[in-house]
PDB file of C-alpha atoms in Angstrom:
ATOM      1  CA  UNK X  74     -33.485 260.814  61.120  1.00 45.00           C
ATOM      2  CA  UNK X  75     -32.435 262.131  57.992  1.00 44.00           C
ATOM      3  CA  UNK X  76     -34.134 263.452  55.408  1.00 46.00           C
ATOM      4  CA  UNK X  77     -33.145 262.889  51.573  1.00 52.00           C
ATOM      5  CA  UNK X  78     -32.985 265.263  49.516  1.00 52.00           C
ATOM      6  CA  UNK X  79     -32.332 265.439  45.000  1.00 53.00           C
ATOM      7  CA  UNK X  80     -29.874 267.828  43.889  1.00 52.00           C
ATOM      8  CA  UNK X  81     -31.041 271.575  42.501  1.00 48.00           C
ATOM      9  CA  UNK X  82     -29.551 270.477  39.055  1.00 48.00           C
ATOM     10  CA  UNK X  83     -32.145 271.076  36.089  1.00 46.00           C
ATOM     11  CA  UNK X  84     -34.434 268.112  36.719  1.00 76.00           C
ATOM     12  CA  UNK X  85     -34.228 266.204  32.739  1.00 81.00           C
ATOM     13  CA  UNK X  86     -30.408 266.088  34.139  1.00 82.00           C
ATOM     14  CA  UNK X  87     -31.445 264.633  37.482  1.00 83.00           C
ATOM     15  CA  UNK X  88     -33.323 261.710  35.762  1.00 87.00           C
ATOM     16  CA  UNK X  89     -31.051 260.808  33.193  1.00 89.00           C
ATOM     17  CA  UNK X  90     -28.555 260.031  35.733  1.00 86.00           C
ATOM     18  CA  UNK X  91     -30.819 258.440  37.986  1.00 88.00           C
ATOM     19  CA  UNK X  92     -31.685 256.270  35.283  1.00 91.00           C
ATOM     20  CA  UNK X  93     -28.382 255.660  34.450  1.00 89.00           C
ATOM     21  CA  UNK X  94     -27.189 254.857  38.078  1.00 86.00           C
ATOM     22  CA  UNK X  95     -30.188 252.560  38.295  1.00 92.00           C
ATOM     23  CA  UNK X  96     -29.752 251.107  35.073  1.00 93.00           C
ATOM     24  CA  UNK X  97     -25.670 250.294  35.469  1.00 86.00           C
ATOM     25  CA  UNK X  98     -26.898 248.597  39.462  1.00 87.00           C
ATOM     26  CA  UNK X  99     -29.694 246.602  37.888  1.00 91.00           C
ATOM     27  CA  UNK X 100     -27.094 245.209  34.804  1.00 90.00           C
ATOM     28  CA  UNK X 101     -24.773 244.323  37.280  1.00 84.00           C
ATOM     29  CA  UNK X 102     -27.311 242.109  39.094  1.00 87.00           C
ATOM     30  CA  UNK X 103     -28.317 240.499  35.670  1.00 88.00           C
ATOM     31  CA  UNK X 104     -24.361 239.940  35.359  1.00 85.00           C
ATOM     32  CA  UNK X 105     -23.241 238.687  38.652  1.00 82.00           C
ATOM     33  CA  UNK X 106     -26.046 238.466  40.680  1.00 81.00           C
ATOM     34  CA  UNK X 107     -25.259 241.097  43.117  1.00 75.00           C
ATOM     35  CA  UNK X 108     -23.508 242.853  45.153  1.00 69.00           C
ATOM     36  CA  UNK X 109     -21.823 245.554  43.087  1.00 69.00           C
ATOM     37  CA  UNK X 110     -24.233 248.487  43.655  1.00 69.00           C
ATOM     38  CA  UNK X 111     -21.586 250.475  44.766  1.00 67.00           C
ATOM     39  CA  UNK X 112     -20.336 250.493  41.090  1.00 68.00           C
ATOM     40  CA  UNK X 113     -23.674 252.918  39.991  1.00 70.00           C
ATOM     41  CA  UNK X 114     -23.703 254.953  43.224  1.00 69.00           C
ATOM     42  CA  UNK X 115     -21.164 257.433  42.669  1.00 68.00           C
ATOM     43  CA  UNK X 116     -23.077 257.674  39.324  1.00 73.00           C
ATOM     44  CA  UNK X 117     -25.818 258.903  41.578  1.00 77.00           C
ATOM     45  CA  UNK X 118     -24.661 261.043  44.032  1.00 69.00           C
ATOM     46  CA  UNK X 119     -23.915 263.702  40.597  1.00 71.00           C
ATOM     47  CA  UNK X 120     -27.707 264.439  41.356  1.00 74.00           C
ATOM     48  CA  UNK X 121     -28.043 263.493  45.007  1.00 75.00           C
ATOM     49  CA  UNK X 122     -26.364 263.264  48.288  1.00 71.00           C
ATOM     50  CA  UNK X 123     -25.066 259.637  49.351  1.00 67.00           C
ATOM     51  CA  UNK X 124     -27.693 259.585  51.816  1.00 69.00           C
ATOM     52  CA  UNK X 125     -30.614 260.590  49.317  1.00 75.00           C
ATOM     53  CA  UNK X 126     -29.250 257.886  46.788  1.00 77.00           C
ATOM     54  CA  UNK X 127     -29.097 254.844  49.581  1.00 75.00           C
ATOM     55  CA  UNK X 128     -33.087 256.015  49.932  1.00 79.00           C
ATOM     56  CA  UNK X 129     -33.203 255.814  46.249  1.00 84.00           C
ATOM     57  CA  UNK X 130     -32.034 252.718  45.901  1.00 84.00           C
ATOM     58  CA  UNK X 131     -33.222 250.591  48.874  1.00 82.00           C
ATOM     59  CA  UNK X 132     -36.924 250.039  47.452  1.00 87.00           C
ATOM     60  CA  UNK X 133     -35.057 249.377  43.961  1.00 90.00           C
ATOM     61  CA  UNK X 134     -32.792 246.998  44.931  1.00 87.00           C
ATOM     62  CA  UNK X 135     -36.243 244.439  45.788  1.00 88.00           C
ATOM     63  CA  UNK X 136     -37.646 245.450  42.239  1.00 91.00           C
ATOM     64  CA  UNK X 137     -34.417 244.450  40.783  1.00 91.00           C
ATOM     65  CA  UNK X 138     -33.914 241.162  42.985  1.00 88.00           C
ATOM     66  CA  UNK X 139     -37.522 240.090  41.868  1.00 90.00           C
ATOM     67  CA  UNK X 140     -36.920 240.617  38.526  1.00 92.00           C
ATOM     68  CA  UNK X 141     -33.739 239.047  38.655  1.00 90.00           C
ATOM     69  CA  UNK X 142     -35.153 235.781  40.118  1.00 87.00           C
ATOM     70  CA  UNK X 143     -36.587 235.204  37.257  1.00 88.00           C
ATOM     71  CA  UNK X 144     -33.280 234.292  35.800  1.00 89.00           C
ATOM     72  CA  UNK X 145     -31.316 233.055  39.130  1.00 89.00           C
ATOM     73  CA  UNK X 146     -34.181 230.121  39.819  1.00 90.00           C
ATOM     74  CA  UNK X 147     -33.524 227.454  42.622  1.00 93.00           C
ATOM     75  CA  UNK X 148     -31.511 224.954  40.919  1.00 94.00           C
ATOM     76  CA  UNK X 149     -28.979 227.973  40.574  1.00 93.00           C
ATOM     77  CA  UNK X 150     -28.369 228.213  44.550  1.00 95.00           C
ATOM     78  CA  UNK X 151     -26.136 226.476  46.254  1.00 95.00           C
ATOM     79  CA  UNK X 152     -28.114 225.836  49.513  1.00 95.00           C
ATOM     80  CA  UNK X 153     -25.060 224.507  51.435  1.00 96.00           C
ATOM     81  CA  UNK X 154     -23.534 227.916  51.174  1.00 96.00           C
ATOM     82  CA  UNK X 155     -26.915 230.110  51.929  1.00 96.00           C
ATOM     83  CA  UNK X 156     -27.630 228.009  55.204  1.00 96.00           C
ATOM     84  CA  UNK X 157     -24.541 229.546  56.568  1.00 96.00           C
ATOM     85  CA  UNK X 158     -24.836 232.862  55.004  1.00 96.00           C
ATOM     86  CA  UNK X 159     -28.037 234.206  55.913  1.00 96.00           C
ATOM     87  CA  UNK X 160     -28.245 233.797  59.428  1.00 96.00           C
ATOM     88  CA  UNK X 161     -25.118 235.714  59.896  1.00 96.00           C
ATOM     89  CA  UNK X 162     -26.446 237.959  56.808  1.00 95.00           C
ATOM     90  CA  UNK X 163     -29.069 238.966  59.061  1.00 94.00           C
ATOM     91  CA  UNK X 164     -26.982 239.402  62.099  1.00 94.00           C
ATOM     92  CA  UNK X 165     -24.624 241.479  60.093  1.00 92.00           C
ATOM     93  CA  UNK X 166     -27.774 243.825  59.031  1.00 89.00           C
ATOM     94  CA  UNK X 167     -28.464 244.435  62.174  1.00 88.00           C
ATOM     95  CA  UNK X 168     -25.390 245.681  63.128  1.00 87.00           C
ATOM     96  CA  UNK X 169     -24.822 247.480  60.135  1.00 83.00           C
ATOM     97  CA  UNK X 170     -28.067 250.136  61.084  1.00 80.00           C
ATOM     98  CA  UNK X 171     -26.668 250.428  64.586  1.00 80.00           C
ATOM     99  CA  UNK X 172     -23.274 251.669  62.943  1.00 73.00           C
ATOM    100  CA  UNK X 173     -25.117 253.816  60.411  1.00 69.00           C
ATOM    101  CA  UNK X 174     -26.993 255.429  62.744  1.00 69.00           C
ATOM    102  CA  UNK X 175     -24.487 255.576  65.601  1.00 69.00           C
ATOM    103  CA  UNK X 176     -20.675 254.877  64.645  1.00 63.00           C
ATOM    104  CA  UNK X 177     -17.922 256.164  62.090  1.00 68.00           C
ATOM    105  CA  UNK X 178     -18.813 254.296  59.209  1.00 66.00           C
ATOM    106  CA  UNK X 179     -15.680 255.657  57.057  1.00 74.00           C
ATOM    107  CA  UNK X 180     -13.723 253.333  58.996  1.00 74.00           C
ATOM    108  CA  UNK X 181     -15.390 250.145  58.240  1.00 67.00           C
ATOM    109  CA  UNK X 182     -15.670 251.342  54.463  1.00 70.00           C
ATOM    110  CA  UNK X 183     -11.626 251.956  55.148  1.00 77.00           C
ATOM    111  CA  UNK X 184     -11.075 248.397  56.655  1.00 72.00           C
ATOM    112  CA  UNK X 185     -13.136 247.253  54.251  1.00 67.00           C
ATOM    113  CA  UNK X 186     -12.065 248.404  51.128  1.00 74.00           C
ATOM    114  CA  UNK X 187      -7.999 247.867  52.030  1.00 79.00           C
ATOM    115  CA  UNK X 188      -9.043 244.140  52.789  1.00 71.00           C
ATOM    116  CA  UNK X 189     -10.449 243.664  49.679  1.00 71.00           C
ATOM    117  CA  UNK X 190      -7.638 245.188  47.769  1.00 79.00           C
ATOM    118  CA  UNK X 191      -5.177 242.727  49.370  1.00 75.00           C
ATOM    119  CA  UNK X 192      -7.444 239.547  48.730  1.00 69.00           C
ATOM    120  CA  UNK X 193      -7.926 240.427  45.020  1.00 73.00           C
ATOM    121  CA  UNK X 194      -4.399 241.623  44.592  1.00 78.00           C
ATOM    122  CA  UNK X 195      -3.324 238.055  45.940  1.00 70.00           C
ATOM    123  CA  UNK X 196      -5.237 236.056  43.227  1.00 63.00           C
ATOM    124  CA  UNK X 197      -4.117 238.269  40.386  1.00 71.00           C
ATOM    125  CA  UNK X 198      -0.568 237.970  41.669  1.00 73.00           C
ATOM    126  CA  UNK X 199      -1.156 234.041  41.897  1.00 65.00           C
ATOM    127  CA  UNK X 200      -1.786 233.951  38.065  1.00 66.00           C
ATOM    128  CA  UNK X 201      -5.893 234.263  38.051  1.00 59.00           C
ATOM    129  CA  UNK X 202      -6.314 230.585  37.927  1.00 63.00           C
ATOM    130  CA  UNK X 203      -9.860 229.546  39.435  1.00 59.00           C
ATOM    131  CA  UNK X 204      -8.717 227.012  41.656  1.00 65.00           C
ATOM    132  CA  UNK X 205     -11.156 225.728  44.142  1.00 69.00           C
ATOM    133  CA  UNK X 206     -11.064 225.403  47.968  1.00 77.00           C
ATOM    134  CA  UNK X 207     -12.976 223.784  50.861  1.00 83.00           C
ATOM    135  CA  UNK X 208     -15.915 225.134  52.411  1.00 89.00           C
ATOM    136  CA  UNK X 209     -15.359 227.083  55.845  1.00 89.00           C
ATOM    137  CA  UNK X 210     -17.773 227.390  58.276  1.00 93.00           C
ATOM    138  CA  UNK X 211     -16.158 230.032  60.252  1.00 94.00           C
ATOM    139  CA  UNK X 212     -15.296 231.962  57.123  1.00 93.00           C
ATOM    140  CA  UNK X 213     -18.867 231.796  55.630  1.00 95.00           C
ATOM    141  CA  UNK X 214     -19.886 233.574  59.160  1.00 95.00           C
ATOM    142  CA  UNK X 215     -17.509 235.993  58.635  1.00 93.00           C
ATOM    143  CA  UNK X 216     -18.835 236.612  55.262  1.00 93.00           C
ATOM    144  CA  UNK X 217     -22.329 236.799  55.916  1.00 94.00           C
ATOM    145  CA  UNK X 218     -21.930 239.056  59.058  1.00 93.00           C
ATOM    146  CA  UNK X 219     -19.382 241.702  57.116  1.00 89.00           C
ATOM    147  CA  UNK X 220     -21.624 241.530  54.168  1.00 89.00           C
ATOM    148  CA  UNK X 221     -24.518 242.584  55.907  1.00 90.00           C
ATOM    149  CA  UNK X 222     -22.442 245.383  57.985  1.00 85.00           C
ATOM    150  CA  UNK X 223     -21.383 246.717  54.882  1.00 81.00           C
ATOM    151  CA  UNK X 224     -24.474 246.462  52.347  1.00 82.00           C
ATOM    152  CA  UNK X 225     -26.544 248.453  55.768  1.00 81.00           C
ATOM    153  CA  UNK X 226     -23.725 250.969  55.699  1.00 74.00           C
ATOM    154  CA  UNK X 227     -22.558 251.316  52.259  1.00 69.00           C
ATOM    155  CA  UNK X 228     -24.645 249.432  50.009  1.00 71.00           C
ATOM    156  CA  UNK X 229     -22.033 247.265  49.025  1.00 73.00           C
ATOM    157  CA  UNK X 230     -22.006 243.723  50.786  1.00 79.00           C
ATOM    158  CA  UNK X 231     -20.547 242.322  47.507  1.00 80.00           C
ATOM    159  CA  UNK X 232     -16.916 242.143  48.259  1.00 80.00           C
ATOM    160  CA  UNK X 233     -17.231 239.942  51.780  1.00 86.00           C
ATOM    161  CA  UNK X 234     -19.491 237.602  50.146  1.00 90.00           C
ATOM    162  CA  UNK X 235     -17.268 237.181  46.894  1.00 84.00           C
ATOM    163  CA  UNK X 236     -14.228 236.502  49.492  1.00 84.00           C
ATOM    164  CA  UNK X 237     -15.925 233.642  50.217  1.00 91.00           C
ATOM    165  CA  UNK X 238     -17.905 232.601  47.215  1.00 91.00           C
ATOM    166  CA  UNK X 239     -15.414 233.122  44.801  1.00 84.00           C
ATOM    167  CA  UNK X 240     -11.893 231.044  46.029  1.00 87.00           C
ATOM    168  CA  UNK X 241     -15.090 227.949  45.960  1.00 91.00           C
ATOM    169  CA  UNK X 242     -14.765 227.761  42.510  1.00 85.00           C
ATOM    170  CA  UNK X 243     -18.300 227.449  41.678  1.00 88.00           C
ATOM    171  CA  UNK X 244     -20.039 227.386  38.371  1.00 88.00           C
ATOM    172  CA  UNK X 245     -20.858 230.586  37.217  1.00 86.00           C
ATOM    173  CA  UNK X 246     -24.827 230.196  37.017  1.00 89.00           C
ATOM    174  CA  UNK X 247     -24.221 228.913  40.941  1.00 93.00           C
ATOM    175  CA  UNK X 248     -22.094 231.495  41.939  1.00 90.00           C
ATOM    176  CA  UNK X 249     -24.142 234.282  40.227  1.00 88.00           C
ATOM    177  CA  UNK X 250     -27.571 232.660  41.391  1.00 92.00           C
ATOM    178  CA  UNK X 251     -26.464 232.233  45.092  1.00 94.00           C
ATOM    179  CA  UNK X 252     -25.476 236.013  45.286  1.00 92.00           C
ATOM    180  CA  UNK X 253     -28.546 236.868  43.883  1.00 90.00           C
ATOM    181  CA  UNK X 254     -30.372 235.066  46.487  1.00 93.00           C
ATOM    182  CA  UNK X 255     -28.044 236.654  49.415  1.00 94.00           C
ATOM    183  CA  UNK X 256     -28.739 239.862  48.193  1.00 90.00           C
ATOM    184  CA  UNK X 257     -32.676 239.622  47.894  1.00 91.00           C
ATOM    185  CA  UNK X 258     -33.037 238.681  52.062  1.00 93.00           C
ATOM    186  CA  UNK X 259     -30.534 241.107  52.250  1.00 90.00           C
ATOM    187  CA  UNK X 260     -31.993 243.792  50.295  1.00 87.00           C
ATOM    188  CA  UNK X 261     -35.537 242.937  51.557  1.00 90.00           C
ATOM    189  CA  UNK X 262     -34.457 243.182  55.396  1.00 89.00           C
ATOM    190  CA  UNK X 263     -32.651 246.372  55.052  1.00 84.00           C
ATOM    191  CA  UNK X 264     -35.221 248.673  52.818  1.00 83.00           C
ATOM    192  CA  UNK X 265     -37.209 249.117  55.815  1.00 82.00           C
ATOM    193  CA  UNK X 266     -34.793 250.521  58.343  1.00 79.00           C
ATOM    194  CA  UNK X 267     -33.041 252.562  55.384  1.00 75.00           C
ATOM    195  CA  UNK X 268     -36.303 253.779  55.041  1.00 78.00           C
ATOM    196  CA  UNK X 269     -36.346 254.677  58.391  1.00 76.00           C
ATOM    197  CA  UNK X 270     -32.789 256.237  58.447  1.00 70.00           C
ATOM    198  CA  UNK X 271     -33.697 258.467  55.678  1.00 70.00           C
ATOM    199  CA  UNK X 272     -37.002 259.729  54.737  1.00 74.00           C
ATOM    200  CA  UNK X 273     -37.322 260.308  50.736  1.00 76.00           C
ATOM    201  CA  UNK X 274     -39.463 263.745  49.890  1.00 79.00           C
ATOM    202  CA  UNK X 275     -42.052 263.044  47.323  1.00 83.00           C
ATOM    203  CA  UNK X 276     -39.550 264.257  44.737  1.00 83.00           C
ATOM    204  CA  UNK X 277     -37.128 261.132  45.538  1.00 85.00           C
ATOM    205  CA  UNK X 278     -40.398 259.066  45.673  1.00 89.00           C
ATOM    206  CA  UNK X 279     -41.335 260.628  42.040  1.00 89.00           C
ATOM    207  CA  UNK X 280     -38.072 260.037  41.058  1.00 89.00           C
ATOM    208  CA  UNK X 281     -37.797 256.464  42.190  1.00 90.00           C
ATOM    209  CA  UNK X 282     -40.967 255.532  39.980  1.00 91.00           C
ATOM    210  CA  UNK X 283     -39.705 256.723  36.848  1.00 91.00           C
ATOM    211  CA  UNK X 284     -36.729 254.709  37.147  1.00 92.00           C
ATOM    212  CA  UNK X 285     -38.203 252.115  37.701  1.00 94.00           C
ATOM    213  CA  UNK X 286     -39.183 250.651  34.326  1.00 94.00           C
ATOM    214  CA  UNK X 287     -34.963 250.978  33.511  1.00 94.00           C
ATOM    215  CA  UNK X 288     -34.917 248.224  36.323  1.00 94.00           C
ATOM    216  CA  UNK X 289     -35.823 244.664  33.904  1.00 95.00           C
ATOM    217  CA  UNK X 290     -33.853 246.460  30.973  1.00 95.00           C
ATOM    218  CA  UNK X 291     -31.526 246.409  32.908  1.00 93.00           C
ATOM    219  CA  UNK X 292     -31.337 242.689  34.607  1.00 94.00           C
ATOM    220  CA  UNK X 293     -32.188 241.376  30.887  1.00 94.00           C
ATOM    221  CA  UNK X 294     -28.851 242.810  29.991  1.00 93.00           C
ATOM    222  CA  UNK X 295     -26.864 241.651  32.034  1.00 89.00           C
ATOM    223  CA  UNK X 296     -28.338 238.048  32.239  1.00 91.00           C
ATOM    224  CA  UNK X 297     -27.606 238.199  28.179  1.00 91.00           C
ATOM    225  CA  UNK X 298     -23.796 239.212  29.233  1.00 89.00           C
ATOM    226  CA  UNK X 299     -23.841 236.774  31.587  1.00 86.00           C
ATOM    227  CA  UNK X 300     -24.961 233.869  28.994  1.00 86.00           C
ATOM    228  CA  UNK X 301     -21.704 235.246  26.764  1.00 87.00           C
ATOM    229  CA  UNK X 302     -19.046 234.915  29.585  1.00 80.00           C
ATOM    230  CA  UNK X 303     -17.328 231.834  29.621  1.00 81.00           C
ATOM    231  CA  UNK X 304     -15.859 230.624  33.584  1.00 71.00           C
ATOM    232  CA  UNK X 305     -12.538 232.121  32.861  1.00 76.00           C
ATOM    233  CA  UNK X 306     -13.880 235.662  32.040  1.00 80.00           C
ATOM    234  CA  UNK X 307     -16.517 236.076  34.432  1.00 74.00           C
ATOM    235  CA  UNK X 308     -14.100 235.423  37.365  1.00 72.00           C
ATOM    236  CA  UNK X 309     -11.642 237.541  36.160  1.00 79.00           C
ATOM    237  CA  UNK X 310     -14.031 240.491  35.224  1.00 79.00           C
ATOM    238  CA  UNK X 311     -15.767 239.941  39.300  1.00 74.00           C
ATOM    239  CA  UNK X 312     -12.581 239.898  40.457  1.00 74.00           C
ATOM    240  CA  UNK X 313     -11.750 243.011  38.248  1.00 80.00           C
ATOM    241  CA  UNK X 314     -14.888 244.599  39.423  1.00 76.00           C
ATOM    242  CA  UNK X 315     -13.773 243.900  43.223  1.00 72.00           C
ATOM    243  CA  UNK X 316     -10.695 246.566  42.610  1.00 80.00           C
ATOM    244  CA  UNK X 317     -13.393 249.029  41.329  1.00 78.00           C
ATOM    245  CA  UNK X 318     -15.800 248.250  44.167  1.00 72.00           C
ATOM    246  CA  UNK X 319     -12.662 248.170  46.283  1.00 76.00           C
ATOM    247  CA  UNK X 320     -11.253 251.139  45.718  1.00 82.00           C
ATOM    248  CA  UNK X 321     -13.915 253.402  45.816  1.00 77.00           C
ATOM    249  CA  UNK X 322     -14.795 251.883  49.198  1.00 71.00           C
ATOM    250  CA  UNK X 323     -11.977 253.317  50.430  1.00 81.00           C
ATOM    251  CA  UNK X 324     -11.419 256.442  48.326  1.00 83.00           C
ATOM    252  CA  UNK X 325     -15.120 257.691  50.093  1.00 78.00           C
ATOM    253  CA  UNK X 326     -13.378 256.512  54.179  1.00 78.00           C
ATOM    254  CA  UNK X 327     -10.398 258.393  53.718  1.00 86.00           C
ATOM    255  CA  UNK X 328     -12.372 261.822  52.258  1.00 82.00           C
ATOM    256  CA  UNK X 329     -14.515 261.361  54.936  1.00 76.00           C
ATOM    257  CA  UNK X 330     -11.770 262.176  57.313  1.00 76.00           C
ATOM    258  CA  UNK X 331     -10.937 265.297  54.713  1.00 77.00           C
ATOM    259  CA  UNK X 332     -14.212 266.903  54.143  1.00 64.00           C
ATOM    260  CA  UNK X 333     -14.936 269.389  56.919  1.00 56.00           C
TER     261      UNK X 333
END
């Protein structure tokens, strides 16, 4: 078990950060409905370890996919999609704690982020034109069961469910609505054993209230954005946002293998 801990930086420091980590994660779900929250992590670990952030975040994440339901309602979920998904979602959770707690998780955020990379590099290279594809059982498995290794290890199941989601060519209220729904069973299954994993002091747990409130500034934001964005530009910036996600993904593997 490990136990979280907040940086020794002057504590007005500590918060505004926090804040701004949380606010940037809970945007992002307004946006796109999910899945980037490794965008506002490394925002985070300026005032706490990786560990102590994940801690931060897990209770967060269900504030921020309950508020954000409020936007994403049914009729934005495409329930085709979701019913092969979540089962493997869950599977892939599962795993994920198992390789948290036991196995070198720098080489699935490695894997990870190099696949990603490639797929978004391919559709940039191939013009950026949205151009939709059949539905894939096996591939929607896939999905769902990397997505959930990943969001369990690294918080960031968003770039093996946008493999799949995005090359569908959905409508952007049913693309961003049927991530936000992944990510709440997600997000609501894994709180628990991150919980377990790493034990917040009561500063975290102090900390984690008063950043709360930036939480449904922060979904009503982006849900505004997201109303702006015609198709066009909200593909291109969540494919945009998969190099970012991408990248970082594998900038933290490989200095895992360089830290001592």
């Amino acid at each position: 078990m490990i136990v979280s801990a907040v940086s020794d930086m002057p504590a007005p420091l500590t918060l505004a950060i926090a804040l701004s980590g949380v606010f940037l994660i809970a945007f992002m779900k307004g946006a796109f409905g999910g899945g980037f929250a490794i965008v506002g992590i490394p925002l985070l670990s300026l005032a706490m370890d990786p560990i102590a952030a994940g801690a931060l975040l897990a209770p967060l994440f269900v504030v921020m996919d309950i508020t954000a339901l409020r936007y994403w309602r049914p009729n934005t979920w495409s329930r085709v999609d979701l019913a092969m998904l979540l089962p493997a979602l869950v599977a892939g959770i599962g795993l994920g704690y198992f390789a948290l707690r036991d196995l070198d998780r720098h080489a699935i955020e490695v894997v990870m982020g190099l696949v990603t990379l490639v797929f978004a590099a391919i559709w940039f290279l191939g013009g950026g034109e949205v151009r939709p594809r059949p539905r894939s059982t096996p591939k929607a498995v896939l999905a769902g069961l990397s997505s959930g290794v990943t969001t369990m290890v690294a918080h960031s199941g968003g770039p093996p469910l946008a493999m799949y989601l995005l090359p569908l060519g959905m409508s952007k209220a049913l693309y961003a609505g049927t991530t936000s729904l992944f990510f709440t069973v997600g997000n609501l299954l894994k709180a628990g054993p991150w919980l377990v994993l790493a034990t917040p002091s009561k500063s975290l747990w102090m900390l984690m209230a008063l950043c709360a409130p930036a939480v449904p500034a922060g979904v009503w934001a982006g849900w505004r954005l997201h109303e702006r964005l015609d198709q066009r530009t909200l593909y291109r910036t969540c494919y945009a946002i998969l190099v970012v996600t991408a990248a970082k993904l594998l900038w933290d593997g490989l200095a895992g293998y360089v830290r001592p």
